[in-house]
CSV table of C-alpha atoms in Angstrom, one decimal:
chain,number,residue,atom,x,y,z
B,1,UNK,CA,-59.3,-22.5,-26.8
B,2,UNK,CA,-58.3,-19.3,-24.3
B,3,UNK,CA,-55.9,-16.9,-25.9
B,4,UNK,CA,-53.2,-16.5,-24.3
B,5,UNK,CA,-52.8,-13.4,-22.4
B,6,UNK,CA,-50.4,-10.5,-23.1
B,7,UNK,CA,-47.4,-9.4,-20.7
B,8,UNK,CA,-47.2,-6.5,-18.7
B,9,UNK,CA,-43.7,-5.4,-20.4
B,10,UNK,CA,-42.8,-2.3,-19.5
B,11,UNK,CA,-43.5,-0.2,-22.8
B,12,UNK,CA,-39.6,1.5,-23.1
B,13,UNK,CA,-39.1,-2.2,-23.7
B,14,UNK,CA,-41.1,-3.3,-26.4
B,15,UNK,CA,-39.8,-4.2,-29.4
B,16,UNK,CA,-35.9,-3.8,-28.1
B,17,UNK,CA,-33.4,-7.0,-28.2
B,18,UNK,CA,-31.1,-8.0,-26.1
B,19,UNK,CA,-27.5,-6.3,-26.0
B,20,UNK,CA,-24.5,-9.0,-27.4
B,21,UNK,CA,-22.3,-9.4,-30.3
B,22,UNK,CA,-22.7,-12.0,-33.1
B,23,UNK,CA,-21.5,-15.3,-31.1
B,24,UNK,CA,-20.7,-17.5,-34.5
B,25,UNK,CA,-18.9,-20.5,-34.5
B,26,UNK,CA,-16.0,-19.1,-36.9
B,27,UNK,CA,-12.0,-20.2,-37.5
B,28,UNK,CA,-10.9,-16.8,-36.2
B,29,UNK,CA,-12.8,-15.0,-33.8
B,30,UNK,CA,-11.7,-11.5,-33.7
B,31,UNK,CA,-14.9,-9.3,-32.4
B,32,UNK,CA,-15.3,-9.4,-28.8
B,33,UNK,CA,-12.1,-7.9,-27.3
B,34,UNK,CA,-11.4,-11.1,-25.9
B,35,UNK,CA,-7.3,-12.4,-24.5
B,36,UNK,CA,-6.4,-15.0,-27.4
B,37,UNK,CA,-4.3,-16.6,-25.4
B,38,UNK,CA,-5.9,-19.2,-23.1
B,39,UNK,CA,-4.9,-19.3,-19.4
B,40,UNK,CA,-1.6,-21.8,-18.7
B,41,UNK,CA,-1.8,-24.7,-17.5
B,42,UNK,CA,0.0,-23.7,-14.0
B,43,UNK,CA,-3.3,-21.3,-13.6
B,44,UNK,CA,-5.8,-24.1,-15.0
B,45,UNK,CA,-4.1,-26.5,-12.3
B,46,UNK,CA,-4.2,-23.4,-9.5
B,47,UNK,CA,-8.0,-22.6,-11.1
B,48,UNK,CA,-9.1,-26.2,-10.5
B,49,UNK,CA,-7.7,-27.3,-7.0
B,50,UNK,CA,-9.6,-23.5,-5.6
B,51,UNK,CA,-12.9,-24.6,-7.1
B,52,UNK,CA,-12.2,-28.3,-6.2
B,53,UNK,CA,-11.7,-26.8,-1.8
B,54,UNK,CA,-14.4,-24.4,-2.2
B,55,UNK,CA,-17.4,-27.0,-4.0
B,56,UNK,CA,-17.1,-28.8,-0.6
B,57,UNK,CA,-19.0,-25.9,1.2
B,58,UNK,CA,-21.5,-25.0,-1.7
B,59,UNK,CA,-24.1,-26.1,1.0
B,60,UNK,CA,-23.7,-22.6,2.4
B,61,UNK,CA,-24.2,-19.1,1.0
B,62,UNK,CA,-20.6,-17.3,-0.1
B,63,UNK,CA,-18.7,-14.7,1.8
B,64,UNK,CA,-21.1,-12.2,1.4
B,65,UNK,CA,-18.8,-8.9,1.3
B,66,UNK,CA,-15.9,-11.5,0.0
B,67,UNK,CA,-13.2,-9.3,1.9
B,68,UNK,CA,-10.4,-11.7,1.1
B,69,UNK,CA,-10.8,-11.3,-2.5
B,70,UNK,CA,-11.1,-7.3,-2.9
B,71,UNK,CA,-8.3,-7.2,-0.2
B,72,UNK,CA,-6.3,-9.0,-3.0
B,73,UNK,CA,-7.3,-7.1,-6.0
B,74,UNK,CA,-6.3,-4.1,-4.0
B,75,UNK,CA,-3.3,-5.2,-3.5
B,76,UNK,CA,-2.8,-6.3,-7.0
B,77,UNK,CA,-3.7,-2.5,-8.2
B,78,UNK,CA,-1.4,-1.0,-6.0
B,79,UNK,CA,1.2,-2.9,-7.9
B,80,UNK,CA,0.2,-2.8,-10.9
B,81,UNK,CA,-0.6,1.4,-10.7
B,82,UNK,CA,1.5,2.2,-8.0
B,83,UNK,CA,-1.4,3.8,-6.2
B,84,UNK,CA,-1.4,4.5,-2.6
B,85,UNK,CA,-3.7,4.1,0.0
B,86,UNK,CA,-5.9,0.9,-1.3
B,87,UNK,CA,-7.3,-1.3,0.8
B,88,UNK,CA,-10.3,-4.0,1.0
B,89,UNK,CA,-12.6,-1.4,1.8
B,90,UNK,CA,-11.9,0.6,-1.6
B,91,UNK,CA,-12.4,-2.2,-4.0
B,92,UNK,CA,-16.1,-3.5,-4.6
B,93,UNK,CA,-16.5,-6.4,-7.4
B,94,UNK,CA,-19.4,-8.4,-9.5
B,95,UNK,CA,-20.0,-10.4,-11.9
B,96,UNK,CA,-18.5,-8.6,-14.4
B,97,UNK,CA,-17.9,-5.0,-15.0
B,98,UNK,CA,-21.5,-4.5,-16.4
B,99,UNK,CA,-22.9,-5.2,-13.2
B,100,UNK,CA,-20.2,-3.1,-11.1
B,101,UNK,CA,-22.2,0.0,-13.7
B,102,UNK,CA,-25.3,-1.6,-13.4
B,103,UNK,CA,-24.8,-1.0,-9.2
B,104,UNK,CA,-23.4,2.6,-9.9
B,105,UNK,CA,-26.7,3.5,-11.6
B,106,UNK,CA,-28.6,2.1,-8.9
B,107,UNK,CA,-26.8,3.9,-6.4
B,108,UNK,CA,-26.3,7.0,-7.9
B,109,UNK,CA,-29.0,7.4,-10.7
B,110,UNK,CA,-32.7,6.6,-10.8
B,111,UNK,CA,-35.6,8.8,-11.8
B,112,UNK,CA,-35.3,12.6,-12.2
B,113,UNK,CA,-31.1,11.9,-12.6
B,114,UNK,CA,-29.1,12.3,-15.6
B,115,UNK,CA,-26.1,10.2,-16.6
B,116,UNK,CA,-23.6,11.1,-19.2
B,117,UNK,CA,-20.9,10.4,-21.8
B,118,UNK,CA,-18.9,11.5,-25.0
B,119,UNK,CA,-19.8,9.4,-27.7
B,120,UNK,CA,-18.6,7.4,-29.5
B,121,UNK,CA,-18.6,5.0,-26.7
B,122,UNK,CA,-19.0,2.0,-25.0
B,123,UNK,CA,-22.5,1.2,-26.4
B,124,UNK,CA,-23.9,-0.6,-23.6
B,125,UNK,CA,-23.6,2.8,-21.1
B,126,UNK,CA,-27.4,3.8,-22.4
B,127,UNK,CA,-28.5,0.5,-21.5
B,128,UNK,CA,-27.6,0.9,-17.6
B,129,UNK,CA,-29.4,4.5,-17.7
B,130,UNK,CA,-32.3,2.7,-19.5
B,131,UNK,CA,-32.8,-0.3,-17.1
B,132,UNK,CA,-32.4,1.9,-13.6
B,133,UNK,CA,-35.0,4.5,-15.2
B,134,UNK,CA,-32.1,7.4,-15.4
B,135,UNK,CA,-31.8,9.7,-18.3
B,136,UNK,CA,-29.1,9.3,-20.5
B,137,UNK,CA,-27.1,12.5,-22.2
B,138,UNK,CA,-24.1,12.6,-24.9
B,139,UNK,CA,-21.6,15.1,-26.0
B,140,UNK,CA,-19.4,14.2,-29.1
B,141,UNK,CA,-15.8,13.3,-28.7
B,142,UNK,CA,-13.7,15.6,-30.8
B,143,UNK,CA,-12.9,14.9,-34.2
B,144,UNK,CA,-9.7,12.3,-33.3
B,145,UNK,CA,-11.8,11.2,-31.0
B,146,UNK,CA,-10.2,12.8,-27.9
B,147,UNK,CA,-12.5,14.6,-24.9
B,148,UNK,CA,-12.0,18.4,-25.0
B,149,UNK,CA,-11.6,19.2,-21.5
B,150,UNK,CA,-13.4,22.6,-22.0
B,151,UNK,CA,-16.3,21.6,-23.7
B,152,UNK,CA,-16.3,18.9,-21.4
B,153,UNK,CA,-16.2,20.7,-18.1
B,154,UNK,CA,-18.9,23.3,-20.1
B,155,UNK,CA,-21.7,20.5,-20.6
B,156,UNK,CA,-20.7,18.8,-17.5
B,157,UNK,CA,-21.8,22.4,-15.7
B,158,UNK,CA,-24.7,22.6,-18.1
B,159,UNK,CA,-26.4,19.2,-17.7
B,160,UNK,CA,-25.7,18.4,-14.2
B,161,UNK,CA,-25.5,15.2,-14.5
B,162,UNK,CA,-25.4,12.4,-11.1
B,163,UNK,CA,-23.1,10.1,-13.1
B,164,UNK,CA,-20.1,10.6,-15.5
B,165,UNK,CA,-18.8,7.9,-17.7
B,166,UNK,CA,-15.9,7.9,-19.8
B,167,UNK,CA,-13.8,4.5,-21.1
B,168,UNK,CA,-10.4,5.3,-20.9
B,169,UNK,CA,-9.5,3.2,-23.2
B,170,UNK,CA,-12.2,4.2,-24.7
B,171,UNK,CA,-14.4,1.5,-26.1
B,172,UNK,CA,-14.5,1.4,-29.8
B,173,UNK,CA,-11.9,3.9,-30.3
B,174,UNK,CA,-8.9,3.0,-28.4
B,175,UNK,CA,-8.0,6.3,-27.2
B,176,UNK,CA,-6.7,6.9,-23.5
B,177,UNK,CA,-8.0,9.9,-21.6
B,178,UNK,CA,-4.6,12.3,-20.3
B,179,UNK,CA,-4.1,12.0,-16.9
B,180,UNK,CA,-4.3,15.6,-16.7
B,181,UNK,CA,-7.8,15.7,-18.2
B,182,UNK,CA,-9.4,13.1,-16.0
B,183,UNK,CA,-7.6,15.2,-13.0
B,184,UNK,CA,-10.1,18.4,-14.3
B,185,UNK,CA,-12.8,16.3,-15.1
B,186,UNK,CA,-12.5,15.4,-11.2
B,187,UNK,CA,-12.2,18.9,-9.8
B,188,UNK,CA,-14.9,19.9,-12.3
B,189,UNK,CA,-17.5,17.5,-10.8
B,190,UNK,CA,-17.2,17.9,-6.9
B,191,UNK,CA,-20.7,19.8,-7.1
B,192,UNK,CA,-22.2,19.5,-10.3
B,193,UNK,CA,-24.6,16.8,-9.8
B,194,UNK,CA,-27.9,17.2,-7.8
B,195,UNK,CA,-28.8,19.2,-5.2
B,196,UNK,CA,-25.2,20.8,-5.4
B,197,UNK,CA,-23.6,17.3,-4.6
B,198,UNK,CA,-20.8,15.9,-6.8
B,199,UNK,CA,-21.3,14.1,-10.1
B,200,UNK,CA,-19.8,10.6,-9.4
B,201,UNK,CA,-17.3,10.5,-12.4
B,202,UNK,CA,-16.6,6.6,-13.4
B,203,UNK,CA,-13.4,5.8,-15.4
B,204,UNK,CA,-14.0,3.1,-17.2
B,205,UNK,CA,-10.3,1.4,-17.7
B,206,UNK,CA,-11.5,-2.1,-18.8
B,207,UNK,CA,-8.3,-2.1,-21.1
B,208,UNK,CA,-5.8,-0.3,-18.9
B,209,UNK,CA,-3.3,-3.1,-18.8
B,210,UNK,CA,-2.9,-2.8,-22.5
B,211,UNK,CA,-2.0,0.9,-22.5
B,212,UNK,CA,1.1,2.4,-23.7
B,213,UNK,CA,4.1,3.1,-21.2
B,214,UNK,CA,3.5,6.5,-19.5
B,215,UNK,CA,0.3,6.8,-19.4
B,216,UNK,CA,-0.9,6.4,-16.1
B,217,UNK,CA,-3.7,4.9,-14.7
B,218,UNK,CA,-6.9,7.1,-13.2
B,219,UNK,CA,-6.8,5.4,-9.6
B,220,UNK,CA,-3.5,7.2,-8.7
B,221,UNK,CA,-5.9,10.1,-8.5
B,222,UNK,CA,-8.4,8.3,-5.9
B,223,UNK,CA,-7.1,9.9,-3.2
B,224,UNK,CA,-8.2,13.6,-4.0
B,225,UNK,CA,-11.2,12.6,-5.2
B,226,UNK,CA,-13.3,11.5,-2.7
B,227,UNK,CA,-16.1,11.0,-6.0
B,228,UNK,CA,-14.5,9.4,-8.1
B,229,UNK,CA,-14.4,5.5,-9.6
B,230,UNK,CA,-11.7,3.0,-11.3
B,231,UNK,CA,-13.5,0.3,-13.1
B,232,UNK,CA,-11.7,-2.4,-14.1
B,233,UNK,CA,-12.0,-6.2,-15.0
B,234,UNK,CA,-10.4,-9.5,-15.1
B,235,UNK,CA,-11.9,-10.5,-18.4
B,236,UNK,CA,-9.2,-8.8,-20.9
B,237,UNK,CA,-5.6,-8.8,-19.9
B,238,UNK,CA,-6.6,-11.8,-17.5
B,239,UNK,CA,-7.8,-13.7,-20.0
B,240,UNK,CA,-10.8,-14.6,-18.2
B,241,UNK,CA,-13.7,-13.6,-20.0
B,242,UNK,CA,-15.7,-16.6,-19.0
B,243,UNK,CA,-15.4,-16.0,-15.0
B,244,UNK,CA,-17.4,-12.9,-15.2
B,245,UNK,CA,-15.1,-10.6,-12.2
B,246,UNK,CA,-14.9,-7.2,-12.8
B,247,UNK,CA,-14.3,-4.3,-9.9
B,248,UNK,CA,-13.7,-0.8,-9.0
B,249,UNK,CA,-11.7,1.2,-6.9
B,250,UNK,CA,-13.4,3.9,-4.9
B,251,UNK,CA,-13.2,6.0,-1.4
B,252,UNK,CA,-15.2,3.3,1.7
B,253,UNK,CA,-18.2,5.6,1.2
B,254,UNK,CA,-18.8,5.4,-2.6
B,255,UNK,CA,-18.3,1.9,-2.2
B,256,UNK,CA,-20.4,1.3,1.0
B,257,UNK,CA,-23.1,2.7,-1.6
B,258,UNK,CA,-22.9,0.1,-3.9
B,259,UNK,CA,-23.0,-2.7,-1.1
B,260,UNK,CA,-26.5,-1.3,-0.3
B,261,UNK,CA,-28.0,-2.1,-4.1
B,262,UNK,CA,-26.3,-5.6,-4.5
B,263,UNK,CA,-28.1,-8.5,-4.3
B,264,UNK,CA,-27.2,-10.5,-1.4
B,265,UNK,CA,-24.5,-13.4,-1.9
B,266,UNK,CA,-24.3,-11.9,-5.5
B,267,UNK,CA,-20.2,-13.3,-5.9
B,268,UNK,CA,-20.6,-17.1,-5.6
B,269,UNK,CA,-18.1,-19.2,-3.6
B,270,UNK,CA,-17.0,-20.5,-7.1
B,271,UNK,CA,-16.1,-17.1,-8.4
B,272,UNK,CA,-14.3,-15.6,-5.6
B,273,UNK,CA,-12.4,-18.6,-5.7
B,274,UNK,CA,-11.1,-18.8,-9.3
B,275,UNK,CA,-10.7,-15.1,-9.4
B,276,UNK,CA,-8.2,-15.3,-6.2
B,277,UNK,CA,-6.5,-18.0,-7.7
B,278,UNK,CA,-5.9,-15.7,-10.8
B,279,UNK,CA,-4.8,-13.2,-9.0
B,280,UNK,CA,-2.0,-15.2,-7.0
B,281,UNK,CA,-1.1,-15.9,-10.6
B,282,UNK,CA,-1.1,-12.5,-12.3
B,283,UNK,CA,2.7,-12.2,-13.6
B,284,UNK,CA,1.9,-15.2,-15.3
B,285,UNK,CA,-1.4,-14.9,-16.7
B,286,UNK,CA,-0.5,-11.4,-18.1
B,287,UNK,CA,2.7,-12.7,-19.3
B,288,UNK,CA,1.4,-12.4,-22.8
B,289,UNK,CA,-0.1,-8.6,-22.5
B,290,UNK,CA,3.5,-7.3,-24.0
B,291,UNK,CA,3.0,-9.4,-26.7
B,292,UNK,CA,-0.6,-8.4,-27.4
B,293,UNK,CA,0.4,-4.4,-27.3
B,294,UNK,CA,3.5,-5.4,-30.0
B,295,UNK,CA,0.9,-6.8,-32.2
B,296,UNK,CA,-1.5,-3.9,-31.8
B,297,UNK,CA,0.9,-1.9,-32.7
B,298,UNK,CA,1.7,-3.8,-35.5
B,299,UNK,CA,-1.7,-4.0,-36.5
B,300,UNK,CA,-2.3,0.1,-36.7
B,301,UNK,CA,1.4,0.4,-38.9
B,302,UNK,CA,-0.3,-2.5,-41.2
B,303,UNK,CA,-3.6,-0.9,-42.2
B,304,UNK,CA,-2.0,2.6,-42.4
B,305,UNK,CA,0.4,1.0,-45.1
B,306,UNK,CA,-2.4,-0.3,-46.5
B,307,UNK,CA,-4.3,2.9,-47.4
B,308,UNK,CA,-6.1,2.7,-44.4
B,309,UNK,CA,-7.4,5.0,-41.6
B,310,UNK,CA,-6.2,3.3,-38.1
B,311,UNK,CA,-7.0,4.6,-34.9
B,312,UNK,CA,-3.9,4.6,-32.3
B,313,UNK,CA,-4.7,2.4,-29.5
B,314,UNK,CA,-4.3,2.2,-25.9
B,315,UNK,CA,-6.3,-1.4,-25.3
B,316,UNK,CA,-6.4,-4.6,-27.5
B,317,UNK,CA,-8.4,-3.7,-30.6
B,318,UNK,CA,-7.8,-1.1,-33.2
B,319,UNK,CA,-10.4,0.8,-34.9
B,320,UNK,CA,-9.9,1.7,-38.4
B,321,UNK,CA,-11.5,2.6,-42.1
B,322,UNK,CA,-12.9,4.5,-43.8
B,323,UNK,CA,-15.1,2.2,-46.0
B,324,UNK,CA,-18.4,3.7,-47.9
B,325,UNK,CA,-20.3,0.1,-47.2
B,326,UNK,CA,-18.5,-0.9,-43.8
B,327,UNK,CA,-21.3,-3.5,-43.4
B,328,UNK,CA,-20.0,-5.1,-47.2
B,329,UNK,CA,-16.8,-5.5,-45.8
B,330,UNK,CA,-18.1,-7.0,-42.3
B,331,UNK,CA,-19.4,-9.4,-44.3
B,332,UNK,CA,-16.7,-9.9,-46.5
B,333,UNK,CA,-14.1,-10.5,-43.9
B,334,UNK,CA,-17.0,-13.4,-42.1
B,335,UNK,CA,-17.2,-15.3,-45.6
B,336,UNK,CA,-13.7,-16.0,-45.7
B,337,UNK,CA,-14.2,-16.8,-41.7
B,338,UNK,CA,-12.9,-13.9,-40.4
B,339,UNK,CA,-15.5,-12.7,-37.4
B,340,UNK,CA,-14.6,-8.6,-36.8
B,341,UNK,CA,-17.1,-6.3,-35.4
B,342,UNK,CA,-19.2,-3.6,-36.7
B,343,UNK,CA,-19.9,-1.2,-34.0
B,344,UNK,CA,-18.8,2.2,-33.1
B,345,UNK,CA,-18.9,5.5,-35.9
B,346,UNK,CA,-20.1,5.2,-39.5
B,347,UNK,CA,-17.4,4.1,-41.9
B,348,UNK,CA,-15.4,2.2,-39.5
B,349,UNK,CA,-14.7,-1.2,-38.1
B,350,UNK,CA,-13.4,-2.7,-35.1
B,351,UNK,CA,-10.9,-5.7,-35.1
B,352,UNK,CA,-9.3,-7.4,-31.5
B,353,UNK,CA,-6.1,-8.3,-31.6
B,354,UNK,CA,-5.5,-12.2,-31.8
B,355,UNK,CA,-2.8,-14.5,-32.3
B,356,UNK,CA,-0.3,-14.2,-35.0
B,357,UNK,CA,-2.1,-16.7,-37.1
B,358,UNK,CA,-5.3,-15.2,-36.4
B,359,UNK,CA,-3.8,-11.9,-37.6
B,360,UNK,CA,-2.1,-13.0,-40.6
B,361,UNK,CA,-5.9,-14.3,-41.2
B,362,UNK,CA,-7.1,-11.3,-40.9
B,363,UNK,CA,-4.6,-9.0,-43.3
B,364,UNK,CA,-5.3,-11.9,-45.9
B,365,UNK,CA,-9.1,-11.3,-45.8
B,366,UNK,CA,-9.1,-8.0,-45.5
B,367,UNK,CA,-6.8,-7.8,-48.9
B,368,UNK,CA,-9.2,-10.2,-50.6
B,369,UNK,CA,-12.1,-8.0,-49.5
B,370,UNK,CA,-11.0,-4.3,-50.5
B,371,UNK,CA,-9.0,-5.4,-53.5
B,372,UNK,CA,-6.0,-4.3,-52.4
């Protein structure tokens, strides 16, 4: 009998596993940052008749720049962030906002290039560097978890970096980045990257629907900033995690970059379709993000009444501890069916906001758990 022969994997891979969090089949489901509230039936109706029209031409390859759909999602951020100045040409989308990062680092990092952040963060930013070969570089966040614009600008000037990323909301944390401070961070960066060209700085506002009133939203700066990106996606205040559309808001030229690195017909027929028909239905999909930030809100006054620290939050999820065994307490909360997750810094867990039920749920668990 021949043994069987080894794989050329890549040695920076060995031994690493895939990125995800705990998929259990649990009553109340509380980890992944996901919309509780599933779409209406207006939308499923709307959802069903676009894929219905656009399955009868599955024998041909999709609208391979899909203008008609970032044409709408243009228009829908205009509304939305009363930004000026949008058209199809600024938007770019994918299958999620992973891959819209995924084709930043293509474009923009690679060997010999540095990417960087302000951890705690959104854990899967390392990954992108990792899997486009660029080096990846963090500076702490400030004690509450807030960017020092200062230090900021400092190690910005000191590492040189060809990509900036920053979640605002940030991503375990909660906390939205001042419009003022993403304003420096933008001046800051017009030659700091390499060879004396700018760092392309990448908000990341997967959660921006869900911040509080006043605090606007990074694309009303696109138009100074010739370098910077507005990521967003459909998957939160959308509710629709499972269509997989995220996009980004950029000058023509950044965005022309990323059209070079995409894989061709990478947005099937089927997803431009469903995401356009969420988008003629936005008002009422996001009819329930109101409802969602009351809860949140909620949520953070709980826990602190409770002895608890709570982060305050901009998206739909609050972080909060300070627990000596956080991992005992994960667990805790799953044994009574409770699914949170453990992720971000030491001493501190992460729960979405869900339904009232789900919620209720929760507070009874987590009063079982710590003996409260």
């Amino acid at each position: 009998m021949t043994s069987q022969p080894s794989l050329p994997l890549r040695p920076d891979l060995a031994g690493l596993e895939p990125y995800g969090a705990p998929q259990l089949d649990e009553p109340f489901l509380l980890n992944v940052n996901e919309n509780p509230y599933a779409p209406p039936p207006e939308v499923v109706d709307a959802v069903t008749a676009a894929v219905r029209e656009a399955t009868g031409g599955l024998n041909r390859y999709p609208d391979r720049d899909f203008l008609g759909l970032r044409a709408d999602l243009a228009a829908y951020l205009t509304a939305e962030s009363a930004a000026e100045g949008l058209d199809a040409h600024s938007i770019w989308a994918a299958n999620g906002s992973n891959e819209v990062m995924l084709h930043i680092m293509q474009a923009f990092g690679g060997p010999g290039r540095t990417a960087m952040s302000f951890a705690p963060t959104y854990s899967m930013y390392p990954e992108y560097a990792r899997d486009t070969f660029t080096a990846w570089h963090v500076a702490p966040r400030a004690a509450d978890f807030s960017i020092d614009p200062e230090e900021a600008i400092a190690e910005i000037a000191r590492v040189r970096p060809a990509v900036v990323l920053v979640a605002s909301p940030n991503n375990p944390t909660g906390t939205a980045l001042p419009i003022e401070t993403t304003a420096r961070l933008a001046e800051a960066t017009r030659a700091t990257g390499p060879d004396g060209a700018a760092s392309v700085l990448v908000i990341d506002e997967a959660y921006a629907e869900f911040r509080r009133a006043g605090t606007p939203s990074a694309v009303t700066l696109l138009g100074e900033h010739p370098h910077l990106a507005v990521s967003r996606t459909m998957s939160k205040a959308f509710a629709y995690a499972g269509a997989r559309l995220g996009y980004l808001a950029a000058a023509p030229a950044l965005v022309d970059a990323l059209r070079v690195v995409r894989l061709p017909y990478h947005l099937s027929a089927v997803t431009q379709a469903v995401a356009r028909a969420a988008l003629a239905h936005a008002d009422l999909l996001q009819r329930q993000v109101a409802q969602i930030r009351t809860d949140r809100d909620a949520c953070v006054s709980w826990l602190r009444e409770h002895g608890f620290t709570a982060i305050d939050s901009d998206a739909n999820f609050v972080l909060f501890g300070e627990f000596d065994d956080r991992h005992a307490v994960w667990q805790g909360l799953l044994d009574r069916g409770v699914l949170i997750r453990e992720t971000g810094p030491q001493r501190y867990l992460r729960v979405s906001i869900g339904t009232p039920d789900e919620m209720t749920a929760f507070y009874s668990a987590l009063t079982e758990v710590t003996g409260l």
